[in-house]
Coordinates of C-alpha atoms in Angstrom, one line a residue:
M1 CA -14.6 -3.1 -55.9
R2 CA -16.0 -0.1 -57.6
K3 CA -19.6 -1.5 -57.2
A4 CA -18.9 -2.2 -53.5
A5 CA -17.5 1.3 -53.0
G6 CA -20.5 2.9 -54.8
R7 CA -23.1 1.2 -52.7
P8 CA -22.7 3.4 -49.6
L9 CA -23.0 6.5 -51.8
L10 CA -26.2 5.2 -53.4
F11 CA -27.6 4.3 -50.0
L12 CA -26.7 7.8 -48.7
A13 CA -28.3 9.5 -51.7
G14 CA -31.5 7.4 -51.3
F15 CA -31.6 8.1 -47.6
L16 CA -31.2 11.9 -48.2
A17 CA -33.9 11.8 -50.9
C18 CA -36.3 10.0 -48.5
F19 CA -35.4 12.3 -45.7
L20 CA -36.1 15.4 -47.8
A21 CA -39.5 14.0 -48.9
L22 CA -40.4 13.2 -45.3
L23 CA -39.3 16.7 -44.3
L24 CA -41.5 18.4 -47.0
G25 CA -44.4 16.2 -46.1
T26 CA -44.2 16.9 -42.4
A27 CA -43.0 20.5 -42.2
P28 CA -45.8 22.7 -41.1
A29 CA -47.5 25.0 -43.5
T30 CA -46.7 27.9 -41.1
L31 CA -43.2 27.7 -42.5
G32 CA -44.6 29.2 -45.7
E33 CA -45.6 32.3 -43.7
R34 CA -41.9 33.0 -43.3
L35 CA -40.7 31.7 -46.7
L36 CA -43.2 33.5 -49.0
P37 CA -42.4 37.1 -48.0
A38 CA -38.7 36.4 -48.4
L39 CA -39.2 34.7 -51.9
S40 CA -41.5 37.5 -53.1
Q41 CA -39.4 40.4 -51.7
G42 CA -42.2 41.3 -49.3
Q43 CA -44.9 41.5 -51.9
L44 CA -46.8 38.4 -50.9
A45 CA -47.7 36.9 -47.5
L46 CA -49.6 33.9 -46.1
A47 CA -51.9 33.9 -43.0
A48 CA -54.0 31.4 -41.2
T49 CA -52.1 28.5 -42.7
G50 CA -52.9 24.8 -42.1
G51 CA -51.5 21.4 -43.3
S52 CA -47.9 21.0 -44.5
L53 CA -45.5 22.2 -47.2
W54 CA -46.5 19.2 -49.2
R55 CA -50.2 19.9 -49.1
G56 CA -51.7 22.9 -47.3
E57 CA -53.8 26.0 -47.4
G58 CA -53.9 29.6 -46.1
L59 CA -55.0 33.1 -46.9
L60 CA -52.9 34.8 -49.6
L61 CA -52.2 38.5 -49.1
L62 CA -50.7 41.1 -51.4
G63 CA -48.7 43.8 -49.6
R64 CA -47.0 44.1 -46.3
E65 CA -47.8 44.9 -42.7
Q66 CA -51.1 46.9 -42.4
D67 CA -51.2 47.8 -46.1
F68 CA -52.4 44.6 -47.8
R69 CA -55.1 43.2 -50.1
L70 CA -56.7 39.9 -49.6
L71 CA -56.4 37.7 -52.7
G72 CA -58.3 34.7 -51.5
W73 CA -58.0 31.3 -50.0
L74 CA -54.9 29.5 -51.4
R75 CA -54.5 25.7 -51.5
W76 CA -51.3 24.1 -52.7
R77 CA -50.1 20.6 -53.5
L78 CA -46.7 19.3 -54.5
G79 CA -46.8 16.2 -56.7
W80 CA -45.2 14.4 -59.6
A81 CA -46.2 14.6 -63.3
D82 CA -43.3 13.7 -65.5
G83 CA -41.2 15.5 -62.9
P84 CA -42.0 17.6 -59.8
M85 CA -45.2 19.6 -60.0
L86 CA -46.6 22.5 -57.9
E87 CA -50.4 23.1 -58.1
L88 CA -52.0 26.2 -56.7
R89 CA -55.7 26.8 -56.3
L90 CA -57.1 30.2 -55.4
D91 CA -60.8 30.0 -54.7
Q92 CA -62.2 28.6 -57.9
G93 CA -59.2 29.0 -60.2
Q94 CA -55.8 27.3 -60.4
L95 CA -52.2 27.7 -61.4
Q96 CA -49.8 24.8 -62.2
L97 CA -46.0 24.8 -62.5
N98 CA -44.5 21.9 -64.3
P99 CA -41.2 20.9 -65.8
A100 CA -40.9 21.4 -69.6
P101 CA -38.2 20.3 -72.0
G102 CA -35.3 22.6 -71.2
G103 CA -37.2 24.7 -68.6
L104 CA -40.4 25.3 -66.8
A105 CA -44.1 25.6 -67.8
L106 CA -46.7 27.6 -66.0
S107 CA -50.4 27.5 -66.8
G108 CA -53.6 28.8 -65.2
Q109 CA -57.2 29.4 -65.8
D110 CA -60.4 30.8 -64.2
L111 CA -58.6 32.8 -61.5
R112 CA -60.7 35.6 -60.1
L113 CA -59.2 38.5 -58.2
P114 CA -60.6 41.8 -56.9
A115 CA -60.1 45.0 -58.9
T116 CA -58.6 46.6 -55.9
L117 CA -55.3 45.0 -57.0
L118 CA -55.0 47.5 -59.9
P119 CA -52.9 50.1 -57.9
W120 CA -50.4 47.3 -57.2
L121 CA -50.0 46.7 -60.9
H122 CA -49.4 50.3 -61.8
G123 CA -48.4 52.9 -59.2
K124 CA -49.9 55.9 -60.9
L125 CA -53.5 54.6 -60.4
P126 CA -55.6 55.9 -57.5
R127 CA -55.1 53.7 -54.4
S128 CA -58.8 53.1 -53.7
G129 CA -62.2 53.2 -55.2
W130 CA -61.9 50.5 -57.9
Q131 CA -64.8 48.3 -58.5
G132 CA -65.4 44.9 -60.1
W133 CA -63.2 41.9 -60.4
L134 CA -60.3 40.7 -62.6
G135 CA -60.6 37.3 -64.3
L136 CA -57.5 35.4 -65.5
E137 CA -59.4 33.3 -68.0
Q138 CA -56.3 31.6 -69.6
F139 CA -52.6 31.9 -68.9
E140 CA -49.8 29.8 -70.5
A141 CA -46.1 30.6 -70.1
R142 CA -42.8 28.8 -70.6
N143 CA -39.3 29.6 -69.5
L144 CA -36.6 27.8 -71.5
G145 CA -33.7 29.7 -69.9
Q146 CA -34.1 32.9 -71.9
G147 CA -37.0 34.4 -70.1
W148 CA -40.8 33.8 -69.9
A149 CA -42.9 33.7 -73.1
G150 CA -46.6 32.9 -73.4
K151 CA -50.1 34.1 -73.9
L152 CA -53.0 35.2 -71.7
A153 CA -56.7 36.3 -71.7
L154 CA -57.5 38.7 -68.9
S155 CA -60.9 40.3 -68.3
W156 CA -62.2 43.1 -66.0
H157 CA -65.9 42.6 -65.2
G158 CA -68.0 45.3 -63.5
A159 CA -65.2 47.9 -64.1
G160 CA -65.7 51.2 -62.4
H161 CA -64.5 53.7 -59.9
T162 CA -66.3 55.5 -57.1
S163 CA -65.1 58.9 -58.2
L164 CA -67.2 58.6 -61.4
A165 CA -70.9 59.2 -61.8
P166 CA -72.2 56.7 -62.7
A167 CA -69.4 54.5 -61.3
A168 CA -70.0 51.6 -63.7
L169 CA -68.0 51.6 -66.9
G170 CA -68.4 48.1 -68.4
D171 CA -66.7 44.8 -69.0
Y172 CA -63.4 44.5 -70.9
R173 CA -61.0 41.8 -72.1
L174 CA -57.3 41.9 -72.9
T175 CA -55.8 39.0 -75.0
G176 CA -52.4 38.5 -76.5
V177 CA -48.9 36.9 -76.5
W178 CA -45.4 38.0 -75.4
G179 CA -41.9 36.7 -76.1
E180 CA -38.8 35.9 -74.0
T181 CA -37.4 39.5 -74.4
G182 CA -40.5 41.1 -73.1
Q183 CA -41.9 42.0 -76.5
G184 CA -45.6 41.4 -76.9
E185 CA -48.8 42.5 -78.5
F186 CA -52.2 42.5 -76.8
Q187 CA -55.7 43.5 -78.0
L188 CA -58.2 45.4 -75.8
H189 CA -61.9 44.8 -76.4
T190 CA -65.1 45.9 -74.9
L191 CA -67.5 43.1 -73.9
A192 CA -70.4 45.3 -72.6
G193 CA -71.1 48.7 -71.0
P194 CA -71.5 52.4 -71.7
L195 CA -67.8 53.2 -72.0
Q196 CA -66.3 51.6 -75.1
L197 CA -62.6 50.9 -75.2
E198 CA -60.7 49.5 -78.2
G199 CA -57.0 49.4 -78.6
Q200 CA -53.6 47.7 -78.8
L201 CA -51.1 47.3 -76.1
Q202 CA -47.5 46.6 -77.1
G203 CA -44.7 45.4 -74.9
Q204 CA -41.1 46.2 -75.7
P205 CA -37.7 44.9 -74.4
G206 CA -36.8 46.5 -71.1
G207 CA -40.4 46.3 -69.7
R208 CA -41.8 49.4 -71.6
Y209 CA -45.4 49.4 -72.6
R210 CA -47.4 51.4 -75.1
L211 CA -51.2 51.6 -75.4
K212 CA -52.9 53.1 -78.5
G213 CA -56.6 53.1 -78.9
Q214 CA -59.9 54.8 -78.8
A215 CA -62.5 55.5 -76.1
W216 CA -66.1 56.8 -76.4
H217 CA -69.3 56.8 -74.4
Q218 CA -72.4 55.2 -75.8
G219 CA -75.5 57.3 -75.6
G220 CA -74.0 60.8 -75.9
R221 CA -71.4 62.8 -74.0
P222 CA -70.0 61.2 -70.8
A223 CA -70.4 62.7 -67.4
P224 CA -68.0 65.5 -66.4
A225 CA -65.9 63.3 -64.1
L226 CA -65.5 60.7 -66.9
E227 CA -64.8 63.4 -69.4
T228 CA -61.9 64.6 -67.2
W229 CA -60.5 61.1 -66.9
L230 CA -60.6 60.7 -70.7
G231 CA -58.8 64.0 -71.1
Q232 CA -56.0 62.8 -68.9
L233 CA -55.6 59.6 -70.8
G234 CA -55.6 61.1 -74.3
R235 CA -57.0 63.8 -76.6
R236 CA -60.2 64.3 -78.5
D237 CA -60.4 62.8 -81.9
P238 CA -60.7 65.7 -84.5
Q239 CA -62.1 63.3 -87.0
Q240 CA -64.8 61.7 -84.9
P241 CA -66.6 63.9 -82.4
G242 CA -67.3 62.3 -79.0
R243 CA -64.2 60.0 -79.2
H244 CA -60.8 60.2 -77.4
L245 CA -57.6 59.0 -78.8
L246 CA -55.6 57.0 -76.2
Q247 CA -51.9 57.1 -76.3
L248 CA -50.0 56.0 -73.1
E249 CA -46.5 54.9 -72.4
W250 CA -45.1 53.6 -69.1
G251 CA -42.5 51.2 -67.6
G252 CA -39.0 50.6 -68.8
K253 CA -35.8 52.3 -67.6
T254 CA -36.1 55.7 -69.3
G255 CA -38.5 58.7 -69.0
G256 CA -41.4 57.9 -66.7
G257 CA -40.4 54.2 -66.6
K258 CA -40.3 53.7 -62.9
A259 CA -43.2 52.2 -61.2
G260 CA -45.5 54.9 -60.0
G261 CA -44.3 57.4 -62.6
R262 CA -46.6 59.3 -64.8
P263 CA -47.3 57.7 -68.2
E264 CA -46.0 59.5 -71.1
G265 CA -48.1 60.6 -74.0
T266 CA -51.0 62.0 -71.9
G267 CA -52.7 65.4 -71.8
K268 CA -50.8 68.1 -73.6
A269 CA -48.0 65.8 -74.6
A270 CA -50.5 63.6 -76.5
Q271 CA -52.0 66.6 -78.2
E272 CA -48.6 67.6 -79.5
N273 CA -48.2 64.1 -81.0

């Protein structure tokens, strides 16, 4: 009797599963144009979509209304790899979300994004004038229910700003790891270019970040505009003429922690430290 009573429930569960798969497979990709802004709290949007929610493509935008940045042509695919899997491809790079024992795993590589995204990552930066491109060379993260932890390698090629003369600064790379509480440690290195940057970026619980390092210009004293920038980011090194000591803090819930606030430890405050 129990087996007979359970058969309708199994049939109903199977029917619902097939119906959901059919719905995902046939729902138009334009549905993502309404879902993505809601899921990202208005920070991301899709346009010119085609295909379905199961497999589709469209233009990925960062921002809202008329104030947006084009991230590139996004392609997505829902599949199965020891569980449900979501694969995203943005131009030549890719991101993949997979189930992991006890949580989720996210991996990515070779993503290339315009440097015009920098003001969206930190509100204090100038809104325009950024040059070059950001490369997410490697990204691995896991969430086992306590928060995301992982490692990354991020580069900035052709770094520069139109307010500087010359505008080009160089190529740089940031590599490191972070834990579930937000704590992390990253190393900043110069790959090439006239402006040399070396330092360490530390993440602390609560989303607070601290950068300590050095900056100097190869080939003598930097141009006045760059000298002004370096003076805002730190102080001159009394032990090594021509070098600036960088000491910045931002993020978190205290002090200048809100997005768009002025980083602490700059200018006169840095000199006092």
